[in-house]
GROMACS .gro file of C-alpha atoms in nm:
model
  123
    1UNK     CA    1   0.000   0.000   0.000
    2UNK     CA    2   0.123   0.348  -0.087
    3UNK     CA    3   0.000   0.670   0.065
    4UNK     CA    4   0.060   1.002  -0.105
    5UNK     CA    5   0.033   1.344   0.059
    6UNK     CA    6   0.070   1.664  -0.142
    7UNK     CA    7   0.168   2.006  -0.013
    8UNK     CA    8   0.287   2.340  -0.142
    9UNK     CA    9  -0.019   2.477  -0.315
   10UNK     CA   10  -0.140   2.832  -0.269
   11UNK     CA   11  -0.250   3.159  -0.423
   12UNK     CA   12   0.003   3.333  -0.644
   13UNK     CA   13   0.010   3.592  -0.919
   14UNK     CA   14   0.073   3.524  -1.285
   15UNK     CA   15   0.444   3.487  -1.347
   16UNK     CA   16   0.519   3.359  -0.998
   17UNK     CA   17   0.657   3.020  -0.903
   18UNK     CA   18   0.546   2.740  -0.672
   19UNK     CA   19   0.694   2.406  -0.578
   20UNK     CA   20   0.458   2.123  -0.502
   21UNK     CA   21   0.573   1.831  -0.293
   22UNK     CA   22   0.440   1.478  -0.269
   23UNK     CA   23   0.541   1.262   0.026
   24UNK     CA   24   0.509   0.890  -0.041
   25UNK     CA   25   0.505   0.601   0.200
   26UNK     CA   26   0.603   0.247   0.113
   27UNK     CA   27   0.928   0.062   0.073
   28UNK     CA   28   0.892   0.013  -0.303
   29UNK     CA   29   0.844   0.380  -0.385
   30UNK     CA   30   1.175   0.397  -0.570
   31UNK     CA   31   1.049   0.156  -0.835
   32UNK     CA   32   0.720   0.336  -0.902
   33UNK     CA   33   0.635   0.566  -1.189
   34UNK     CA   34   0.521   0.894  -1.032
   35UNK     CA   35   0.293   1.147  -1.190
   36UNK     CA   36   0.118   1.477  -1.137
   37UNK     CA   37  -0.234   1.548  -1.260
   38UNK     CA   38  -0.453   1.853  -1.228
   39UNK     CA   39  -0.822   1.928  -1.244
   40UNK     CA   40  -0.969   2.271  -1.291
   41UNK     CA   41  -1.331   2.351  -1.201
   42UNK     CA   42  -1.567   2.219  -1.463
   43UNK     CA   43  -1.290   2.045  -1.654
   44UNK     CA   44  -1.165   1.691  -1.680
   45UNK     CA   45  -0.858   1.574  -1.495
   46UNK     CA   46  -0.545   1.642  -1.699
   47UNK     CA   47  -0.204   1.476  -1.702
   48UNK     CA   48   0.074   1.724  -1.620
   49UNK     CA   49   0.401   1.535  -1.580
   50UNK     CA   50   0.553   1.201  -1.487
   51UNK     CA   51   0.892   1.072  -1.382
   52UNK     CA   52   1.009   0.716  -1.421
   53UNK     CA   53   1.204   0.509  -1.170
   54UNK     CA   54   1.515   0.604  -1.368
   55UNK     CA   55   1.436   0.974  -1.350
   56UNK     CA   56   1.309   1.019  -1.706
   57UNK     CA   57   1.055   1.302  -1.714
   58UNK     CA   58   0.759   1.352  -1.943
   59UNK     CA   59   0.540   1.662  -1.970
   60UNK     CA   60   0.219   1.772  -2.130
   61UNK     CA   61   0.294   2.030  -2.397
   62UNK     CA   62   0.126   2.314  -2.212
   63UNK     CA   63   0.380   2.303  -1.926
   64UNK     CA   64   0.699   2.218  -2.113
   65UNK     CA   65   0.971   2.469  -2.035
   66UNK     CA   66   0.784   2.598  -1.729
   67UNK     CA   67   0.738   2.295  -1.501
   68UNK     CA   68   0.999   2.050  -1.379
   69UNK     CA   69   0.927   1.718  -1.212
   70UNK     CA   70   1.186   1.555  -0.990
   71UNK     CA   71   1.213   1.287  -0.725
   72UNK     CA   72   1.427   1.217  -0.423
   73UNK     CA   73   1.426   0.844  -0.363
   74UNK     CA   74   1.611   0.872  -0.033
   75UNK     CA   75   1.335   1.094   0.104
   76UNK     CA   76   1.044   0.927  -0.077
   77UNK     CA   77   0.951   1.262  -0.228
   78UNK     CA   78   0.836   1.384  -0.566
   79UNK     CA   79   0.835   1.752  -0.659
   80UNK     CA   80   0.678   1.969  -0.923
   81UNK     CA   81   0.854   2.301  -0.970
   82UNK     CA   82   0.618   2.538  -1.147
   83UNK     CA   83   0.757   2.859  -1.294
   84UNK     CA   84   0.598   3.135  -1.501
   85UNK     CA   85   0.256   3.036  -1.374
   86UNK     CA   86  -0.050   3.138  -1.572
   87UNK     CA   87  -0.414   3.175  -1.467
   88UNK     CA   88  -0.494   2.867  -1.675
   89UNK     CA   89  -0.270   2.664  -1.444
   90UNK     CA   90  -0.527   2.711  -1.170
   91UNK     CA   91  -0.642   2.366  -1.055
   92UNK     CA   92  -0.623   2.102  -0.786
   93UNK     CA   93  -0.295   1.920  -0.836
   94UNK     CA   94  -0.270   1.556  -0.737
   95UNK     CA   95   0.020   1.320  -0.708
   96UNK     CA   96  -0.014   0.964  -0.838
   97UNK     CA   97   0.188   0.643  -0.831
   98UNK     CA   98   0.196   0.347  -1.068
   99UNK     CA   99   0.348   0.017  -0.965
  100UNK     CA  100   0.524  -0.051  -1.296
  101UNK     CA  101   0.610   0.107  -1.627
  102UNK     CA  102   0.810   0.409  -1.730
  103UNK     CA  103   0.538   0.614  -1.894
  104UNK     CA  104   0.165   0.663  -1.840
  105UNK     CA  105  -0.062   0.962  -1.899
  106UNK     CA  106  -0.409   0.827  -1.822
  107UNK     CA  107  -0.566   0.868  -1.482
  108UNK     CA  108  -0.673   0.504  -1.485
  109UNK     CA  109  -0.313   0.390  -1.541
  110UNK     CA  110  -0.213   0.484  -1.188
  111UNK     CA  111  -0.272   0.275  -0.879
  112UNK     CA  112  -0.250   0.528  -0.594
  113UNK     CA  113  -0.360   0.887  -0.553
  114UNK     CA  114  -0.316   1.172  -0.311
  115UNK     CA  115  -0.590   1.408  -0.198
  116UNK     CA  116  -0.459   1.703  -0.397
  117UNK     CA  117  -0.347   2.058  -0.328
  118UNK     CA  118  -0.507   2.374  -0.464
  119UNK     CA  119  -0.309   2.605  -0.689
  120UNK     CA  120  -0.468   2.937  -0.778
  121UNK     CA  121  -0.301   3.181  -1.013
  122UNK     CA  122  -0.445   3.530  -1.033
  123UNK     CA  123  -0.401   3.755  -1.334
   0.00000   0.00000   0.00000
């Protein structure tokens, strides 16, 4: 069983930065594919980024060059550094874990989910 707890969300202005953190429990965390998703009000959940067990990142086009996903296996942590934030980045951001594989973008591909953290970007 894996438990995921996100933190770091908040209210910022356009152009600002935020770093989201995801604390994971479980001894096999280092082998999991980790991902970040977001869901804005009235919209479907959207894949944002993932990082494989080997550290290979993958991003949705809309955040490339602005967001960076990373992981610290020793601390069982995954991070999402978000720079140059835009109002359209406003959403609840959730961390997710998948037991195997190096790449997955569908919500249903992941096995564990956190509760999410709110990110609000004002214009």
